[in-house]
JSON list of C-alpha atoms in Angstrom, two decimals:
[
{"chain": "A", "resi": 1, "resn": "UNK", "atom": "CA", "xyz": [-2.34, 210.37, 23.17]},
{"chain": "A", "resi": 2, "resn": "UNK", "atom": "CA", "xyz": [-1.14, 208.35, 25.92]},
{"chain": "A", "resi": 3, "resn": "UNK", "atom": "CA", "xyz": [-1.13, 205.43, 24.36]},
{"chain": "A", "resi": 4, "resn": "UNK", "atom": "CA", "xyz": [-0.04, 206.58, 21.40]},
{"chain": "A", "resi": 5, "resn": "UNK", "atom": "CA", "xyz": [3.22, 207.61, 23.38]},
{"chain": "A", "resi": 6, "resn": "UNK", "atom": "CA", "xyz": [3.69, 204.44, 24.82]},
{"chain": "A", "resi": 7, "resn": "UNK", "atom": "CA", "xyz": [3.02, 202.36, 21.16]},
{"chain": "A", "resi": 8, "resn": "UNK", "atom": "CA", "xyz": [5.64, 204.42, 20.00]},
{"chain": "A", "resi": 9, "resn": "UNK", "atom": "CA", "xyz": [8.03, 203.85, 22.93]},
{"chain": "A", "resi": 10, "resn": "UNK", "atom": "CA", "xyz": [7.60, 200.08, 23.05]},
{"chain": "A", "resi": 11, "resn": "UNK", "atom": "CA", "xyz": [7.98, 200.23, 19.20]},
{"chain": "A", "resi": 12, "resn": "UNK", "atom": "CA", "xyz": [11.12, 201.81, 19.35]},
{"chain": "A", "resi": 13, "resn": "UNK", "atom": "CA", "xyz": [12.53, 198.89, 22.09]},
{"chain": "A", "resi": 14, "resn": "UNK", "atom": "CA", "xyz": [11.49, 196.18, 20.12]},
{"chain": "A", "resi": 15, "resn": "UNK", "atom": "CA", "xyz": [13.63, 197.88, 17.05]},
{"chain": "A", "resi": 16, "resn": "UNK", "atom": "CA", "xyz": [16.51, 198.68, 18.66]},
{"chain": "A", "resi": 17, "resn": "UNK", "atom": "CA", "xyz": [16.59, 195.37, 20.52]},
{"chain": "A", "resi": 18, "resn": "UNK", "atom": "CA", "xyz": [16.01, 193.27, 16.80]},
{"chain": "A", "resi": 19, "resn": "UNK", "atom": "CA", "xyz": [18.90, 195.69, 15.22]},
{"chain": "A", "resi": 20, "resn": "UNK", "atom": "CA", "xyz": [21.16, 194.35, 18.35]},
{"chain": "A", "resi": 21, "resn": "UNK", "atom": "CA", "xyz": [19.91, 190.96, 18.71]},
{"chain": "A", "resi": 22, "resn": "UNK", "atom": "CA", "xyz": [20.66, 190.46, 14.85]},
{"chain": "A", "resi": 23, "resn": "UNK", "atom": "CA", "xyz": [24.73, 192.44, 14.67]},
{"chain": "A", "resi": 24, "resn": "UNK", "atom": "CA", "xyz": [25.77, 191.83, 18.02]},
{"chain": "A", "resi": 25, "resn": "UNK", "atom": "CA", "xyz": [27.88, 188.33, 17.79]},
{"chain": "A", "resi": 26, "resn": "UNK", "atom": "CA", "xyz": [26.50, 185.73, 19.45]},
{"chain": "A", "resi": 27, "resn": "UNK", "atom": "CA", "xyz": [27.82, 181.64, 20.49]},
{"chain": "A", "resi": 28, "resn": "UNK", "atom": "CA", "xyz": [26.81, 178.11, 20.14]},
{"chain": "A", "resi": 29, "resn": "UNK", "atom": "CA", "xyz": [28.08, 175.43, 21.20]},
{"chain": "A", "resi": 30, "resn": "UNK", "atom": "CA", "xyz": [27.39, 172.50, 18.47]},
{"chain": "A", "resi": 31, "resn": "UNK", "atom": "CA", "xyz": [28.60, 169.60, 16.89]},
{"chain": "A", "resi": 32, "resn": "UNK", "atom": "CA", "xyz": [29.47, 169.87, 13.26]},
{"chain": "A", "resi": 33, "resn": "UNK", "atom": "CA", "xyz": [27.56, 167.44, 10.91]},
{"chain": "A", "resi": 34, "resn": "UNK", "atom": "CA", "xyz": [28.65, 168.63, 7.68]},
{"chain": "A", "resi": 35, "resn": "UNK", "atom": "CA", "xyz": [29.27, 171.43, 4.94]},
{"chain": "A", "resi": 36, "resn": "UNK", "atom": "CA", "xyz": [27.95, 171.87, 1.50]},
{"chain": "A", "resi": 37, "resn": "UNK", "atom": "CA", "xyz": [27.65, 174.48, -1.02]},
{"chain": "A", "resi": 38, "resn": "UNK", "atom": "CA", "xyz": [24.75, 175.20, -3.32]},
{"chain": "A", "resi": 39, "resn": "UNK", "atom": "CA", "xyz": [23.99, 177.79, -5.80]},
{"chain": "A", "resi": 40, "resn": "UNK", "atom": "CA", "xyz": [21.15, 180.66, -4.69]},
{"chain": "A", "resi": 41, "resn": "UNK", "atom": "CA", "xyz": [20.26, 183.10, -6.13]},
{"chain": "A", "resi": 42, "resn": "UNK", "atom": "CA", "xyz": [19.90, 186.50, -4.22]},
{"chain": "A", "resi": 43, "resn": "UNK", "atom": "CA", "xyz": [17.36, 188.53, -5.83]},
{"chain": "A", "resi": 44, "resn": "UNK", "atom": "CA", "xyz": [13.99, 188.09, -3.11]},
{"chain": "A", "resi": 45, "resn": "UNK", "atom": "CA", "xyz": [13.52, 190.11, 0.02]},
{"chain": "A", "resi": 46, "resn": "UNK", "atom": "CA", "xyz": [15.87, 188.07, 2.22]},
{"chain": "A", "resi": 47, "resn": "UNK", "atom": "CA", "xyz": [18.94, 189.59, -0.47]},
{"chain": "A", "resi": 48, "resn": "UNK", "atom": "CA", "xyz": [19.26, 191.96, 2.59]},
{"chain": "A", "resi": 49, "resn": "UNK", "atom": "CA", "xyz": [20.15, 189.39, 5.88]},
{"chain": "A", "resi": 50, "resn": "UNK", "atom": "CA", "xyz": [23.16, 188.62, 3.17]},
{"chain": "A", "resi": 51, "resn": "UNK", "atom": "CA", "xyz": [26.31, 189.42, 2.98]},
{"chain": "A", "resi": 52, "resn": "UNK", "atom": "CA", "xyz": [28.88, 189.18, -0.09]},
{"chain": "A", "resi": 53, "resn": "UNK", "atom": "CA", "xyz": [30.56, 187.23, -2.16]},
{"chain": "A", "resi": 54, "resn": "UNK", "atom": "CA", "xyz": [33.83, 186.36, -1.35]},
{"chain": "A", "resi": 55, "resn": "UNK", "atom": "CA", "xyz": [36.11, 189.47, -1.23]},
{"chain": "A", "resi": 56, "resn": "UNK", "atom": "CA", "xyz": [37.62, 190.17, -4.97]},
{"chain": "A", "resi": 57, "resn": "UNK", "atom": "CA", "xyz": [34.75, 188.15, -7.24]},
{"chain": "A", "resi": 58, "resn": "UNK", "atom": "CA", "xyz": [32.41, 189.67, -9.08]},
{"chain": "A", "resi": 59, "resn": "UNK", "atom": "CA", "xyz": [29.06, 190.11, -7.46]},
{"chain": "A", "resi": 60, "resn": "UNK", "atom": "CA", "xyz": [26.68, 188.01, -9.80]},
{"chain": "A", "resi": 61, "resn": "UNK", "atom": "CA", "xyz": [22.33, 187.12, -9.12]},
{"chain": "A", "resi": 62, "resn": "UNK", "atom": "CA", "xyz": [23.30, 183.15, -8.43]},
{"chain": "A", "resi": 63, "resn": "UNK", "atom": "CA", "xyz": [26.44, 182.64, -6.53]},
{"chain": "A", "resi": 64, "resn": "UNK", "atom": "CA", "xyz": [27.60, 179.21, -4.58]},
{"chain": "A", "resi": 65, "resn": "UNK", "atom": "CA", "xyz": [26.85, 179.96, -1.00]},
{"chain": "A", "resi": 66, "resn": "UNK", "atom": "CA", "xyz": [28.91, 178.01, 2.09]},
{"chain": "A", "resi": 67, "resn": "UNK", "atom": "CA", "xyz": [26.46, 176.00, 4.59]},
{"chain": "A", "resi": 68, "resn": "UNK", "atom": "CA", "xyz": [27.61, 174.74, 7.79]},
{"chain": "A", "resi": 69, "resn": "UNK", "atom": "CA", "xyz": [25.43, 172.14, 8.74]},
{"chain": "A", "resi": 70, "resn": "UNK", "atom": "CA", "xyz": [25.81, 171.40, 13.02]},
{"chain": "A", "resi": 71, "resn": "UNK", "atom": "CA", "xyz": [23.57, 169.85, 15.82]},
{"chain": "A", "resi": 72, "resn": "UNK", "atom": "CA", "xyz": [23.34, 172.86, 18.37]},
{"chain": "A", "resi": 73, "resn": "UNK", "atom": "CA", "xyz": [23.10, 172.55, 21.82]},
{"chain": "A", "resi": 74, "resn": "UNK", "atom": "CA", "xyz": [19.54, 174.37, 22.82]},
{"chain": "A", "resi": 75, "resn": "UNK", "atom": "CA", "xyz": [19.78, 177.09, 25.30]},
{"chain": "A", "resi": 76, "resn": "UNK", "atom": "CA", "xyz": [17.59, 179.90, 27.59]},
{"chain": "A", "resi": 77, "resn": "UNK", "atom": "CA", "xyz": [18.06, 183.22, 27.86]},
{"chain": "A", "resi": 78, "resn": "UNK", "atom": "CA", "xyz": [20.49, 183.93, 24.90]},
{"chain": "A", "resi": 79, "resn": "UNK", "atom": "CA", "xyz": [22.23, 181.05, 25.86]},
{"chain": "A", "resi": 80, "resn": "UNK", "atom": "CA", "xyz": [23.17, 181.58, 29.48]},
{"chain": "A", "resi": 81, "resn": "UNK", "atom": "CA", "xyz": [21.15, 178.63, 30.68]},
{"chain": "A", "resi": 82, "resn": "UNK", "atom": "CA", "xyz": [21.89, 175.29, 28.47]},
{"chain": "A", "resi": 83, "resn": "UNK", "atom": "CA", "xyz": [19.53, 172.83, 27.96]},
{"chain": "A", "resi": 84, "resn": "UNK", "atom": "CA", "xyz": [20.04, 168.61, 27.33]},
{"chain": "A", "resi": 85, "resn": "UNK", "atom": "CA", "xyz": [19.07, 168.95, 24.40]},
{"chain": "A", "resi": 86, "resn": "UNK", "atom": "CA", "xyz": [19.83, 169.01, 20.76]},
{"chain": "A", "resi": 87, "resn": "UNK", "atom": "CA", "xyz": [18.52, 170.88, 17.64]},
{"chain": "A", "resi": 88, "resn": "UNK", "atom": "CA", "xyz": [19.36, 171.08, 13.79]},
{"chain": "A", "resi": 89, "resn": "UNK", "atom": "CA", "xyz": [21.22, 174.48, 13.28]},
{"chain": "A", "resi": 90, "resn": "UNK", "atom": "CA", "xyz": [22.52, 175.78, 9.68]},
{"chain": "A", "resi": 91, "resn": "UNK", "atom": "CA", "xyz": [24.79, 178.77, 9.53]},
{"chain": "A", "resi": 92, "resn": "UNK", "atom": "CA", "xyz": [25.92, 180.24, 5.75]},
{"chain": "A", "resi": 93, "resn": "UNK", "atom": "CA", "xyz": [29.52, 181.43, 5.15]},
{"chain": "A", "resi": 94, "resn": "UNK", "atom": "CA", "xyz": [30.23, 184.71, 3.79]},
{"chain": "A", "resi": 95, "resn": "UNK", "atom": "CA", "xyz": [32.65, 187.54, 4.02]},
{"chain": "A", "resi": 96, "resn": "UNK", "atom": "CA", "xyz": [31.22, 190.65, 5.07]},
{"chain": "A", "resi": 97, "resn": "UNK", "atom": "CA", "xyz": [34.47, 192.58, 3.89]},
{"chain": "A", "resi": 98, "resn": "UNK", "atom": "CA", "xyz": [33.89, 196.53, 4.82]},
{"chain": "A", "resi": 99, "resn": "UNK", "atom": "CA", "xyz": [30.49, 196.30, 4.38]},
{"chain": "A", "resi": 100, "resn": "UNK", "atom": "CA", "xyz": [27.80, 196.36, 7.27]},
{"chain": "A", "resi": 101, "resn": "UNK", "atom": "CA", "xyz": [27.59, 194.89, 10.04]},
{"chain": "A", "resi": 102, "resn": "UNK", "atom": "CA", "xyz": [31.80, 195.79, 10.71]},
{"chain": "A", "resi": 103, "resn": "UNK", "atom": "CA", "xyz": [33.50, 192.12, 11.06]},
{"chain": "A", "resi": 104, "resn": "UNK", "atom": "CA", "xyz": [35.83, 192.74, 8.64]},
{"chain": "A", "resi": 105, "resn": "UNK", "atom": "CA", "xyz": [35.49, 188.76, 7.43]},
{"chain": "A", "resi": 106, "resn": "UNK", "atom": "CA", "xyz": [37.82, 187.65, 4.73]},
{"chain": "A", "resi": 107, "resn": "UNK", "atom": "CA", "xyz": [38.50, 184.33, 5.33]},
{"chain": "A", "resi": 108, "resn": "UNK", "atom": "CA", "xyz": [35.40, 182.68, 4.75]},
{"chain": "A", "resi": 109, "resn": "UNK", "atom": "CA", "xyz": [37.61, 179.11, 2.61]},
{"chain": "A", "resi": 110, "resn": "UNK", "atom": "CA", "xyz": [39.30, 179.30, 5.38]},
{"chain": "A", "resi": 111, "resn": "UNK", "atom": "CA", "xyz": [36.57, 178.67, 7.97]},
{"chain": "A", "resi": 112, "resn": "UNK", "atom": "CA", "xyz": [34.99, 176.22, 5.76]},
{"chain": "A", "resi": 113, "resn": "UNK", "atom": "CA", "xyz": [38.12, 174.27, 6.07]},
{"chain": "A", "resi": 114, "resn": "UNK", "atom": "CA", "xyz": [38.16, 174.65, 9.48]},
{"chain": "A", "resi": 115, "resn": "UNK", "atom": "CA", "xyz": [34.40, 173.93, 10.08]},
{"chain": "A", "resi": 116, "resn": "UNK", "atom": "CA", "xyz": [35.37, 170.36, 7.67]},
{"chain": "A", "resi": 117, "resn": "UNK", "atom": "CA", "xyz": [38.54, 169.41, 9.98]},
{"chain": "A", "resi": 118, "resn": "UNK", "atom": "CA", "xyz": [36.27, 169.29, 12.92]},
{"chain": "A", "resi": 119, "resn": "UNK", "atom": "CA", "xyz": [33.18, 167.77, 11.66]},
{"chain": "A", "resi": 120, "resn": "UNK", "atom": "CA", "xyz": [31.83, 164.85, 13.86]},
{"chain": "A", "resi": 121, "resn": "UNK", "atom": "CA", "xyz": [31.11, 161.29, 13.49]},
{"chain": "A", "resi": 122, "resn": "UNK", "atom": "CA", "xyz": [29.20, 158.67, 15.57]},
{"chain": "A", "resi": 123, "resn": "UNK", "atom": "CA", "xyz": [32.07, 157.65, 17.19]},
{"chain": "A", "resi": 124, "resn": "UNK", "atom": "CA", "xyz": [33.93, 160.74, 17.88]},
{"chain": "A", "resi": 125, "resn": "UNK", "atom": "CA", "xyz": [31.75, 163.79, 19.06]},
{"chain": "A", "resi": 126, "resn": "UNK", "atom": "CA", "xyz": [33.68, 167.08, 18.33]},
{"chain": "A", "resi": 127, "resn": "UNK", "atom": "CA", "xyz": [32.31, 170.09, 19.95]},
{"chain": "A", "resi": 128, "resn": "UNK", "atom": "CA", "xyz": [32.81, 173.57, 18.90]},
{"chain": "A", "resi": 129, "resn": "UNK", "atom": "CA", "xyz": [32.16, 177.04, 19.35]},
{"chain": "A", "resi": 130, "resn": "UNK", "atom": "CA", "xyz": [30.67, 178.66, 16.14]},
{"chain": "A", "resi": 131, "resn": "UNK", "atom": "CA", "xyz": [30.53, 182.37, 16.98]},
{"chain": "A", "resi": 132, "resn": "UNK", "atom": "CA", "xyz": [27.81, 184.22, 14.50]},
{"chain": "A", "resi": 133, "resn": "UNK", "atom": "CA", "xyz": [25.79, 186.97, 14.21]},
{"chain": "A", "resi": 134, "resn": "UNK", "atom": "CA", "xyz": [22.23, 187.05, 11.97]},
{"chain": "A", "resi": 135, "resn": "UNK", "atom": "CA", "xyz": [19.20, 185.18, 12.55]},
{"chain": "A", "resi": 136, "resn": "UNK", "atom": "CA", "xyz": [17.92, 181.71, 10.96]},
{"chain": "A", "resi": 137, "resn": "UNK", "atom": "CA", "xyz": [14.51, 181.70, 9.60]},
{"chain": "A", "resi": 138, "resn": "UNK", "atom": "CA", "xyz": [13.25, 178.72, 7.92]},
{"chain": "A", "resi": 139, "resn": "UNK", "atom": "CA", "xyz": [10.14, 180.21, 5.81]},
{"chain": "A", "resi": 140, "resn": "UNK", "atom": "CA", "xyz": [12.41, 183.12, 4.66]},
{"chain": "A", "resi": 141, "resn": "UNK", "atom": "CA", "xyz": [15.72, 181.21, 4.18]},
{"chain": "A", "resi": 142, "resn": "UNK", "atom": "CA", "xyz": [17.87, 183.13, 6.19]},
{"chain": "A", "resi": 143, "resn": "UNK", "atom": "CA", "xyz": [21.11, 182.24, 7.84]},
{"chain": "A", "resi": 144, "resn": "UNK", "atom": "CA", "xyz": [23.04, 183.08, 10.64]},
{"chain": "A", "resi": 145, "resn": "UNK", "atom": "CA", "xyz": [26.90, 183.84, 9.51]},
{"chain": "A", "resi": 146, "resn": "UNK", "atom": "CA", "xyz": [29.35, 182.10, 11.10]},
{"chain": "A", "resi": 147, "resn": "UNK", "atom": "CA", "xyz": [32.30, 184.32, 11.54]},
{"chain": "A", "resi": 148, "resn": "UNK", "atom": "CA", "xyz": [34.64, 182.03, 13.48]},
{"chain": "A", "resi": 149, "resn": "UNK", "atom": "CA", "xyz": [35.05, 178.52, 15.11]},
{"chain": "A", "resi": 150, "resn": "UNK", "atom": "CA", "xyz": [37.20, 176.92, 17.88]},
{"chain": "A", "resi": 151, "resn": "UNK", "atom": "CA", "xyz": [36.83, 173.69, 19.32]},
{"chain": "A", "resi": 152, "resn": "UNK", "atom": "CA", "xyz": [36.22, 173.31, 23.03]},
{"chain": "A", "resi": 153, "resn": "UNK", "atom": "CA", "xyz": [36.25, 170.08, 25.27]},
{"chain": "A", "resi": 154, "resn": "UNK", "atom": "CA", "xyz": [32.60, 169.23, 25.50]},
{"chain": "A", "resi": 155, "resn": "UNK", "atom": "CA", "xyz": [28.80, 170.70, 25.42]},
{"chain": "A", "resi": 156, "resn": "UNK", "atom": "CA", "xyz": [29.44, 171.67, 29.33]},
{"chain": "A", "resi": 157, "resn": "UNK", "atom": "CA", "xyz": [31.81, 175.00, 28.88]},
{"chain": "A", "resi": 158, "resn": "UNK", "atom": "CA", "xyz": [30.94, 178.07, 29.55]},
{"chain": "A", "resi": 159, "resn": "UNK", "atom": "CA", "xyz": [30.95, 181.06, 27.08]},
{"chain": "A", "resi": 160, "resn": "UNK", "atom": "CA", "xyz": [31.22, 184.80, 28.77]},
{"chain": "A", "resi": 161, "resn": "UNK", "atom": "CA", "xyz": [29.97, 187.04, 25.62]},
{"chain": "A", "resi": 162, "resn": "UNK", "atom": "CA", "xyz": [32.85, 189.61, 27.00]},
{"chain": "A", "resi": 163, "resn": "UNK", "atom": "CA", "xyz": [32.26, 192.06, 23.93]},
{"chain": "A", "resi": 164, "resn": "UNK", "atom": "CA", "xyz": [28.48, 191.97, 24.48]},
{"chain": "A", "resi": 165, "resn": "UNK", "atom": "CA", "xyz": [29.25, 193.33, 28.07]},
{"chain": "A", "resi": 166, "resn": "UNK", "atom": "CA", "xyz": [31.66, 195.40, 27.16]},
{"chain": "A", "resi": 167, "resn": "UNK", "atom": "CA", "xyz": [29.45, 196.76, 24.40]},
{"chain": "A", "resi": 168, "resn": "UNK", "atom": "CA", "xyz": [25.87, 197.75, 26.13]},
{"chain": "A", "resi": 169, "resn": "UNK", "atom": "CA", "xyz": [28.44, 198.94, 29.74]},
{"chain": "A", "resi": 170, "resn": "UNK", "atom": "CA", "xyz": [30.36, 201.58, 26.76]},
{"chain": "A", "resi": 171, "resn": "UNK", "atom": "CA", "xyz": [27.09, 202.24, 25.51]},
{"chain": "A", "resi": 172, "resn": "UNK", "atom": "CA", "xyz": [25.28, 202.40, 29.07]},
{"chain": "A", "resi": 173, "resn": "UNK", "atom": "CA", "xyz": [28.65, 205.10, 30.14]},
{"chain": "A", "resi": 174, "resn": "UNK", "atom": "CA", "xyz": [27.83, 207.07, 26.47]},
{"chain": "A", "resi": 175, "resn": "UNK", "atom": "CA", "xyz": [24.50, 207.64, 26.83]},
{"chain": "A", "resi": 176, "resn": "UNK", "atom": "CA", "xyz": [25.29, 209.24, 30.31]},
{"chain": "A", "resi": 177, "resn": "UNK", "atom": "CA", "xyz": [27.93, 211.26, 29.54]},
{"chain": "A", "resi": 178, "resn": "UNK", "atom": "CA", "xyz": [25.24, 212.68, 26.39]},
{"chain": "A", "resi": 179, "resn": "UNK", "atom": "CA", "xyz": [22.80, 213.03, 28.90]},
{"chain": "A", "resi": 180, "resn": "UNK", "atom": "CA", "xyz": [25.02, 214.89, 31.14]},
{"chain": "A", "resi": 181, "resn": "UNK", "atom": "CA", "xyz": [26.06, 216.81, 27.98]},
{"chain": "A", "resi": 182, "resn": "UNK", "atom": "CA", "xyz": [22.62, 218.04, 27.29]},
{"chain": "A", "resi": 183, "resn": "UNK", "atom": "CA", "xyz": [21.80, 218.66, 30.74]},
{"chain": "A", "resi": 184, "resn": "UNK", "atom": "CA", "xyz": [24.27, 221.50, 31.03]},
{"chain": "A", "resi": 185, "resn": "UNK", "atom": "CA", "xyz": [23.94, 222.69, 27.42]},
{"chain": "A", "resi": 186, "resn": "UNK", "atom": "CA", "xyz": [20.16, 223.47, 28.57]},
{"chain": "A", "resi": 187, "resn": "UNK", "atom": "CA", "xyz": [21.30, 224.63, 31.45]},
{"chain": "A", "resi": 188, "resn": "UNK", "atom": "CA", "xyz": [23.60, 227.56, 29.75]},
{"chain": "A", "resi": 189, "resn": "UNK", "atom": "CA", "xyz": [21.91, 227.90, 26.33]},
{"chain": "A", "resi": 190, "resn": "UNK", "atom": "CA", "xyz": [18.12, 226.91, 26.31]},
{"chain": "A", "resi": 191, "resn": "UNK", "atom": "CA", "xyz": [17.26, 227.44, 29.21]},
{"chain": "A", "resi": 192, "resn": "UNK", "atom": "CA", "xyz": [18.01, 231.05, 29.40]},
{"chain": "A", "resi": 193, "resn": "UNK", "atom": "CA", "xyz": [17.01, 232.07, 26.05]},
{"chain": "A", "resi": 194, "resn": "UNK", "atom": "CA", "xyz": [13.90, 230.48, 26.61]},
{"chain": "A", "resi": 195, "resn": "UNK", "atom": "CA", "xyz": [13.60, 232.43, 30.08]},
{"chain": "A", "resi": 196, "resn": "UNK", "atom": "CA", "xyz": [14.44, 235.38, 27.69]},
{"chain": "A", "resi": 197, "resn": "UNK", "atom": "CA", "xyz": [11.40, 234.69, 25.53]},
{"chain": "A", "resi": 198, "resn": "UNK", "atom": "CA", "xyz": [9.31, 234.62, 28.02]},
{"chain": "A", "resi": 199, "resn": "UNK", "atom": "CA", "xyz": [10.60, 237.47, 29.30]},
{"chain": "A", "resi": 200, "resn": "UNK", "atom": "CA", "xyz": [9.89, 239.26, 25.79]},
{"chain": "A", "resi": 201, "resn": "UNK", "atom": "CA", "xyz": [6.52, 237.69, 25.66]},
{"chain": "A", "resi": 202, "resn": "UNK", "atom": "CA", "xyz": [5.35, 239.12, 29.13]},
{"chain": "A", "resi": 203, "resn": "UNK", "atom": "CA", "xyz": [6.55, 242.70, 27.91]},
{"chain": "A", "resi": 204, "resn": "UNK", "atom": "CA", "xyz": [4.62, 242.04, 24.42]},
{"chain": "A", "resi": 205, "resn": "UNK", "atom": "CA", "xyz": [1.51, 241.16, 26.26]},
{"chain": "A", "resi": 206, "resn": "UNK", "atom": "CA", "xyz": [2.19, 243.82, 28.98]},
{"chain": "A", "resi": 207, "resn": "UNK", "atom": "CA", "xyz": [2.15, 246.57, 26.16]},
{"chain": "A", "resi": 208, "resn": "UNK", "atom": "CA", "xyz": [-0.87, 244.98, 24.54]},
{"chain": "A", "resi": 209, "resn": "UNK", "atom": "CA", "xyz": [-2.66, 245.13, 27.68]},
{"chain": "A", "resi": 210, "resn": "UNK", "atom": "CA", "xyz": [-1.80, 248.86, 28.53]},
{"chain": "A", "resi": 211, "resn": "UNK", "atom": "CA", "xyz": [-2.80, 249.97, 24.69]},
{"chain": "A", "resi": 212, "resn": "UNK", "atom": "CA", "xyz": [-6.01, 248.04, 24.72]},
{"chain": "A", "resi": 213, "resn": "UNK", "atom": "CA", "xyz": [-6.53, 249.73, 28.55]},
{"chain": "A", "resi": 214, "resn": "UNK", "atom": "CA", "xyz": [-5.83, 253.23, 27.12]},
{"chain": "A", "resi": 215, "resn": "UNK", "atom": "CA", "xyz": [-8.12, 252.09, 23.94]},
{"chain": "A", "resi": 216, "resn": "UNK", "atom": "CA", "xyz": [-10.91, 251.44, 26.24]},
{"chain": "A", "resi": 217, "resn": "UNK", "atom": "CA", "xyz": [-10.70, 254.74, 28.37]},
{"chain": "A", "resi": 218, "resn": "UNK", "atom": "CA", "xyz": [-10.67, 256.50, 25.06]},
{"chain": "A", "resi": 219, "resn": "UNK", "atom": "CA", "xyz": [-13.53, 254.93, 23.60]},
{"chain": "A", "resi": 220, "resn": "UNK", "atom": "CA", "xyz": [-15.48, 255.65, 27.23]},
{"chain": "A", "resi": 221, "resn": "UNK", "atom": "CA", "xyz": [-14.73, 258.87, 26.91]},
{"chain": "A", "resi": 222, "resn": "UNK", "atom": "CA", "xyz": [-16.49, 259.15, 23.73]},
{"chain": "A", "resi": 223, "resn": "UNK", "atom": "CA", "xyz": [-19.13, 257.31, 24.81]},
{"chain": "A", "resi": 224, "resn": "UNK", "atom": "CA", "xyz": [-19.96, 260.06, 28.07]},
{"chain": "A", "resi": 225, "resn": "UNK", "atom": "CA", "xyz": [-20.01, 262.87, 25.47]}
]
């Protein structure tokens, strides 16, 4: 049962970390290489790590989807620590209008334009900022979104995820004040009603025990006749 327990528990991390890892927005610092569009259609099990079409089109099986095609800079530790070195990263672009996760993304031309202004070339490196949320996986043909780029000086600046922070210290501050919360509501409501049904349950069994005693005597005194 133990084990069980702790299955469960480390279960339950691993979800709740994925469901944050995946909404929560994330950076990279990259070098644009190019955007494209192709048609996809949107019908498989990876429908669900999309988003929309663009806000006020019809939602159709095959619609063009927006790629963003950059040379990321690798990092460690969600990308704290950077690394000198390079990899291929492709990032779709798609409103999320008022749907899940909440970004409220409506300018999806927009950001294509903007990802196509700063695009780089041999000669002129342009580094950027593409700020996303989502994961990329290559067998399933998922995408991260990009939600928003802003070009920076070079590979070597530093991105503080400030609403990250923010985030997990409101949600650190929540989950004590609930805490708190129940504390004192089992303070004043369970714990007393429960101290009341024990109560209740002593004098059950108390009155069980003293009918079964007088039960006994009775049948004893049948039994020295």
């Amino acid at each position: 049962m133990r084990y069980i327990r702790m299955t469960f528990r480390l279960l339950l991390v691993v979800i709740v970390f994925g469901f944050f890892h995946y909404v929560l927005p994330q950076h990279d610092i990259a070098k644009v290489t190019g955007t494209s569009i192709i048609p996809t259609d949107l019908g498989g099990l990876n429908s669900i790590f999309y988003a929309q079409t663009d806000s006020g089109n019809a939602t159709l099986p095959t619609r063009s989807l927006r790629l963003i095609n950059t040379s990321k800079q690798n990092t460690f530790l969600l990308g704290f620590i950077k690394r000198d070195s390079e990899s291929i990263m492709v990032y779709r672009n798609e409103d999320t209008g008022w749907i899940w996760p909440p970004y409220f993304k409506f300018d999806s031309s927009d950001l294509q334009a903007t990802a196509d202004a700063n695009v780089s070339t041999a000669d002129n490196a342009r580094w950027v900022v593409i700020t996303h949320y989502g994961w990329r996986n290559r067998f399933f043909t998922i995408y991260p979104n990009a939600i928003g780029i802003r070009p920076v000086s070079g590979p070597d600046v530093r991105i503080i995820p400030w609403f990250n922070i923010f985030f997990f210290i409101f949600l650190g501050v929540a989950w004590l004040f609930l805490r708190a919360m129940w504390a004192q509501f089992r303070e004043r409501s369970v714990d007393p009603m429960l101290d009341s049904a024990g109560n209740k349950y002593d004098e059950v069994s108390a009155g069980v025990a003293e009918r079964q005693g007088r039960l006994r005597r009775w049948l004893g005194s049948w039994q020295k006749k």
